[in-house]
Amino acid sequence: MRMTGKSERKKVAEEEKQALDMKEKELSEAKAKADEYLDMARRLQADFENYRKRAQRDNEEYRKYATSELLADLLLTVDDLERALALAKDPDSEFVKGIEAVHKNLTKLLTSKGLEEIPTDGGFNPLMHEALLTEEGDTDGRITEVFQKGYTINGRLLRCSKVKVMRKKEENGE
């Protein structure tokens, strides 16, 4: 009987070992699955964070330039006020002073919204200036007259400056 008890115990021990091995395998598979799900959750969280940041950036960009069309329309009023001031016969009259105040307040408001005048005292820049006329002279690319001021909004071109540009005289070999 002793042999039977020993063989039974051996058999039971083997079955327990197999059951333990199976449980360890199941645990290992469950842990691998859990790691896979955790990795997936982290990726999803990172994707969502990237989406949130991109949406926030896009929203800020939209707000930054949303008023561009309105500002471009208001520039026509600024142009009209500047023409009226240029034609004023009596610069000391109350009417002219009122127009100057309106012009000053409007340009101050536009500047506060990110509008900046494009400088025309330097050389001609085809990205910022539109050459309507050219005249011959001794230097090439110098702006000689401004027909309409150009503007940028927050660094982005809103309207080109319309200018007359000097072109170097062509010398004939005669």
mmCIF file of C-alpha atoms in Angstrom:
data_model
loop_
_atom_site.group_PDB
_atom_site.id
_atom_site.type_symbol
_atom_site.label_atom_id
_atom_site.label_comp_id
_atom_site.label_asym_id
_atom_site.label_seq_id
_atom_site.Cartn_x
_atom_site.Cartn_y
_atom_site.Cartn_z
ATOM 1 C CA MET A 1 0.000 0.000 0.000
ATOM 2 C CA ARG A 2 2.754 2.224 0.613
ATOM 3 C CA MET A 3 3.647 2.264 -3.063
ATOM 4 C CA THR A 4 0.165 3.188 -4.046
ATOM 5 C CA GLY A 5 0.131 6.107 -1.631
ATOM 6 C CA LYS A 6 3.470 7.307 -2.925
ATOM 7 C CA SER A 7 2.437 7.004 -6.555
ATOM 8 C CA GLU A 8 -0.849 8.735 -5.763
ATOM 9 C CA ARG A 9 0.983 11.537 -4.035
ATOM 10 C CA LYS A 10 3.344 11.776 -6.975
ATOM 11 C CA LYS A 11 0.377 11.839 -9.343
ATOM 12 C CA VAL A 12 -1.372 14.500 -7.225
ATOM 13 C CA ALA A 13 1.848 16.524 -7.048
ATOM 14 C CA GLU A 14 2.198 16.294 -10.831
ATOM 15 C CA GLU A 15 -1.403 17.380 -11.326
ATOM 16 C CA GLU A 16 -0.876 20.267 -8.902
ATOM 17 C CA LYS A 17 2.311 21.250 -10.747
ATOM 18 C CA GLN A 18 0.462 21.137 -14.074
ATOM 19 C CA ALA A 19 -2.371 23.188 -12.592
ATOM 20 C CA LEU A 20 0.168 25.653 -11.177
ATOM 21 C CA ASP A 21 1.973 25.846 -14.520
ATOM 22 C CA MET A 22 -1.370 26.457 -16.228
ATOM 23 C CA LYS A 23 -2.271 29.162 -13.712
ATOM 24 C CA GLU A 24 1.152 30.789 -14.194
ATOM 25 C CA LYS A 25 0.650 30.682 -17.958
ATOM 26 C CA GLU A 26 -2.828 32.220 -17.595
ATOM 27 C CA LEU A 27 -1.396 34.862 -15.245
ATOM 28 C CA SER A 28 1.403 35.600 -17.695
ATOM 29 C CA GLU A 29 -1.104 35.932 -20.565
ATOM 30 C CA ALA A 30 -3.344 38.155 -18.443
ATOM 31 C CA LYS A 31 -0.374 40.330 -17.491
ATOM 32 C CA ALA A 32 0.661 40.612 -21.154
ATOM 33 C CA LYS A 33 -2.904 41.578 -22.071
ATOM 34 C CA ALA A 34 -2.991 44.139 -19.223
ATOM 35 C CA ASP A 35 0.331 45.617 -20.424
ATOM 36 C CA GLU A 36 -1.064 45.782 -23.952
ATOM 37 C CA TYR A 37 -4.192 47.599 -22.706
ATOM 38 C CA LEU A 38 -2.103 49.951 -20.580
ATOM 39 C CA ASP A 39 0.103 50.769 -23.577
ATOM 40 C CA MET A 40 -3.004 51.353 -25.689
ATOM 41 C CA ALA A 41 -4.468 53.637 -22.998
ATOM 42 C CA ARG A 42 -1.229 55.641 -22.789
ATOM 43 C CA ARG A 43 -1.122 56.049 -26.575
ATOM 44 C CA LEU A 44 -4.753 57.129 -26.611
ATOM 45 C CA GLN A 45 -4.075 59.625 -23.837
ATOM 46 C CA ALA A 46 -1.031 61.020 -25.724
ATOM 47 C CA ASP A 47 -3.065 61.264 -28.942
ATOM 48 C CA PHE A 48 -5.817 63.114 -27.109
ATOM 49 C CA GLU A 49 -3.302 65.501 -25.517
ATOM 50 C CA ASN A 50 -1.767 66.197 -28.951
ATOM 51 C CA TYR A 51 -5.243 66.789 -30.374
ATOM 52 C CA ARG A 52 -6.115 69.163 -27.525
ATOM 53 C CA LYS A 53 -2.908 71.174 -28.038
ATOM 54 C CA ARG A 54 -3.414 71.304 -31.823
ATOM 55 C CA ALA A 55 -7.039 72.422 -31.400
ATOM 56 C CA GLN A 56 -5.959 75.105 -28.949
ATOM 57 C CA ARG A 57 -3.242 76.313 -31.374
ATOM 58 C CA ASP A 58 -5.714 76.360 -34.264
ATOM 59 C CA ASN A 59 -8.233 78.255 -32.149
ATOM 60 C CA GLU A 60 -5.630 80.863 -31.165
ATOM 61 C CA GLU A 61 -4.543 81.183 -34.799
ATOM 62 C CA TYR A 62 -8.158 81.656 -35.882
ATOM 63 C CA ARG A 63 -8.762 84.329 -33.251
ATOM 64 C CA LYS A 64 -5.536 86.085 -34.198
ATOM 65 C CA TYR A 65 -6.623 86.542 -37.816
ATOM 66 C CA ALA A 66 -10.429 86.433 -37.532
ATOM 67 C CA THR A 67 -10.678 90.212 -37.776
ATOM 68 C CA SER A 68 -8.533 90.465 -40.916
ATOM 69 C CA GLU A 69 -11.455 91.060 -43.263
ATOM 70 C CA LEU A 70 -12.964 93.734 -41.027
ATOM 71 C CA LEU A 71 -9.601 95.457 -40.621
ATOM 72 C CA ALA A 72 -9.078 95.427 -44.401
ATOM 73 C CA ASP A 73 -12.468 97.089 -44.835
ATOM 74 C CA LEU A 74 -11.629 99.698 -42.186
ATOM 75 C CA LEU A 75 -8.403 100.504 -44.037
ATOM 76 C CA LEU A 76 -10.525 101.996 -46.809
ATOM 77 C CA THR A 77 -11.890 104.458 -44.240
ATOM 78 C CA VAL A 78 -8.359 105.238 -43.045
ATOM 79 C CA ASP A 79 -7.370 105.901 -46.678
ATOM 80 C CA ASP A 80 -10.350 108.230 -47.115
ATOM 81 C CA LEU A 81 -9.485 110.136 -43.949
ATOM 82 C CA GLU A 82 -5.857 110.512 -45.066
ATOM 83 C CA ARG A 83 -6.964 111.811 -48.485
ATOM 84 C CA ALA A 84 -9.337 114.263 -46.804
ATOM 85 C CA LEU A 85 -6.558 115.502 -44.527
ATOM 86 C CA ALA A 86 -4.169 115.869 -47.480
ATOM 87 C CA LEU A 87 -6.718 118.070 -49.287
ATOM 88 C CA ALA A 88 -7.584 120.186 -46.235
ATOM 89 C CA LYS A 89 -7.162 123.891 -47.057
ATOM 90 C CA ASP A 90 -7.154 125.155 -43.477
ATOM 91 C CA PRO A 91 -5.232 122.719 -41.238
ATOM 92 C CA ASP A 92 -6.106 124.799 -38.152
ATOM 93 C CA SER A 93 -9.888 124.591 -38.580
ATOM 94 C CA GLU A 94 -11.963 122.713 -36.039
ATOM 95 C CA PHE A 95 -13.299 120.421 -38.781
ATOM 96 C CA VAL A 96 -9.797 119.339 -39.837
ATOM 97 C CA LYS A 97 -8.779 118.856 -36.208
ATOM 98 C CA GLY A 98 -11.848 116.635 -35.735
ATOM 99 C CA ILE A 99 -10.934 114.548 -38.796
ATOM 100 C CA GLU A 100 -7.361 114.252 -37.477
ATOM 101 C CA ALA A 101 -8.682 113.047 -34.098
ATOM 102 C CA VAL A 102 -10.923 110.453 -35.749
ATOM 103 C CA HIS A 103 -7.977 109.296 -37.909
ATOM 104 C CA LYS A 104 -5.675 109.093 -34.883
ATOM 105 C CA ASN A 105 -8.213 107.097 -32.815
ATOM 106 C CA LEU A 106 -8.980 104.717 -35.657
ATOM 107 C CA THR A 107 -5.302 104.012 -36.402
ATOM 108 C CA LYS A 108 -4.646 103.534 -32.667
ATOM 109 C CA LEU A 109 -7.498 101.000 -32.493
ATOM 110 C CA LEU A 110 -6.251 99.142 -35.588
ATOM 111 C CA THR A 111 -2.709 99.065 -34.209
ATOM 112 C CA SER A 112 -3.997 97.571 -30.951
ATOM 113 C CA LYS A 113 -5.542 94.736 -33.008
ATOM 114 C CA GLY A 114 -2.149 93.835 -34.515
ATOM 115 C CA LEU A 115 -2.157 96.029 -37.624
ATOM 116 C CA GLU A 116 1.226 97.419 -38.688
ATOM 117 C CA GLU A 117 2.112 99.644 -41.628
ATOM 118 C CA ILE A 118 4.597 98.169 -44.103
ATOM 119 C CA PRO A 119 7.680 100.398 -44.243
ATOM 120 C CA THR A 120 8.387 101.950 -47.636
ATOM 121 C CA ASP A 121 11.579 103.832 -46.771
ATOM 122 C CA GLY A 122 13.783 100.850 -47.610
ATOM 123 C CA GLY A 123 14.179 99.019 -50.860
ATOM 124 C CA PHE A 124 11.463 97.406 -52.932
ATOM 125 C CA ASN A 125 10.324 94.013 -51.608
ATOM 126 C CA PRO A 126 8.057 92.167 -54.063
ATOM 127 C CA LEU A 127 6.523 90.211 -51.178
ATOM 128 C CA MET A 128 5.325 93.402 -49.474
ATOM 129 C CA HIS A 129 5.159 96.006 -52.239
ATOM 130 C CA GLU A 130 3.311 96.138 -55.544
ATOM 131 C CA ALA A 131 5.130 98.197 -58.186
ATOM 132 C CA LEU A 132 2.544 100.147 -60.170
ATOM 133 C CA LEU A 133 5.067 102.340 -61.993
ATOM 134 C CA THR A 134 8.794 102.526 -62.532
ATOM 135 C CA GLU A 135 11.041 105.469 -63.267
ATOM 136 C CA GLU A 136 14.636 105.582 -64.360
ATOM 137 C CA GLY A 137 17.281 106.713 -61.923
ATOM 138 C CA ASP A 138 20.744 105.947 -60.622
ATOM 139 C CA THR A 139 19.782 103.169 -58.142
ATOM 140 C CA ASP A 140 17.762 100.032 -58.617
ATOM 141 C CA GLY A 141 14.798 99.056 -56.422
ATOM 142 C CA ARG A 142 14.392 102.265 -54.407
ATOM 143 C CA ILE A 143 10.803 103.287 -53.679
ATOM 144 C CA THR A 144 10.201 106.842 -54.886
ATOM 145 C CA GLU A 145 6.475 107.280 -54.283
ATOM 146 C CA VAL A 146 3.738 105.543 -52.275
ATOM 147 C CA PHE A 147 0.260 105.463 -53.829
ATOM 148 C CA GLN A 148 -1.377 103.355 -51.121
ATOM 149 C CA LYS A 149 0.033 102.223 -47.788
ATOM 150 C CA GLY A 150 0.319 98.509 -47.128
ATOM 151 C CA TYR A 151 -0.314 96.695 -43.866
ATOM 152 C CA THR A 152 0.329 93.446 -42.041
ATOM 153 C CA ILE A 153 -1.747 91.929 -39.257
ATOM 154 C CA ASN A 154 0.255 90.047 -36.644
ATOM 155 C CA GLY A 155 3.057 89.608 -39.173
ATOM 156 C CA ARG A 156 0.818 88.307 -41.989
ATOM 157 C CA LEU A 157 0.347 90.408 -45.118
ATOM 158 C CA LEU A 158 -3.061 92.095 -45.237
ATOM 159 C CA ARG A 159 -2.544 94.546 -48.095
ATOM 160 C CA CYS A 160 0.514 95.296 -50.269
ATOM 161 C CA SER A 161 1.887 98.811 -50.510
ATOM 162 C CA LYS A 162 1.278 100.229 -53.990
ATOM 163 C CA VAL A 163 4.426 102.098 -54.994
ATOM 164 C CA LYS A 164 6.538 103.651 -57.741
ATOM 165 C CA VAL A 165 9.999 102.098 -57.958
ATOM 166 C CA MET A 166 13.248 103.444 -59.362
ATOM 167 C CA ARG A 167 14.946 101.365 -62.020
ATOM 168 C CA LYS A 168 18.587 101.876 -62.918
ATOM 169 C CA LYS A 169 19.106 103.511 -66.285
ATOM 170 C CA GLU A 170 20.205 101.103 -68.937
ATOM 171 C CA GLU A 171 23.483 102.169 -70.455
ATOM 172 C CA ASN A 172 23.945 101.593 -74.151
ATOM 173 C CA GLY A 173 27.418 100.645 -75.331
ATOM 174 C CA GLU A 174 27.519 103.490 -77.950
#
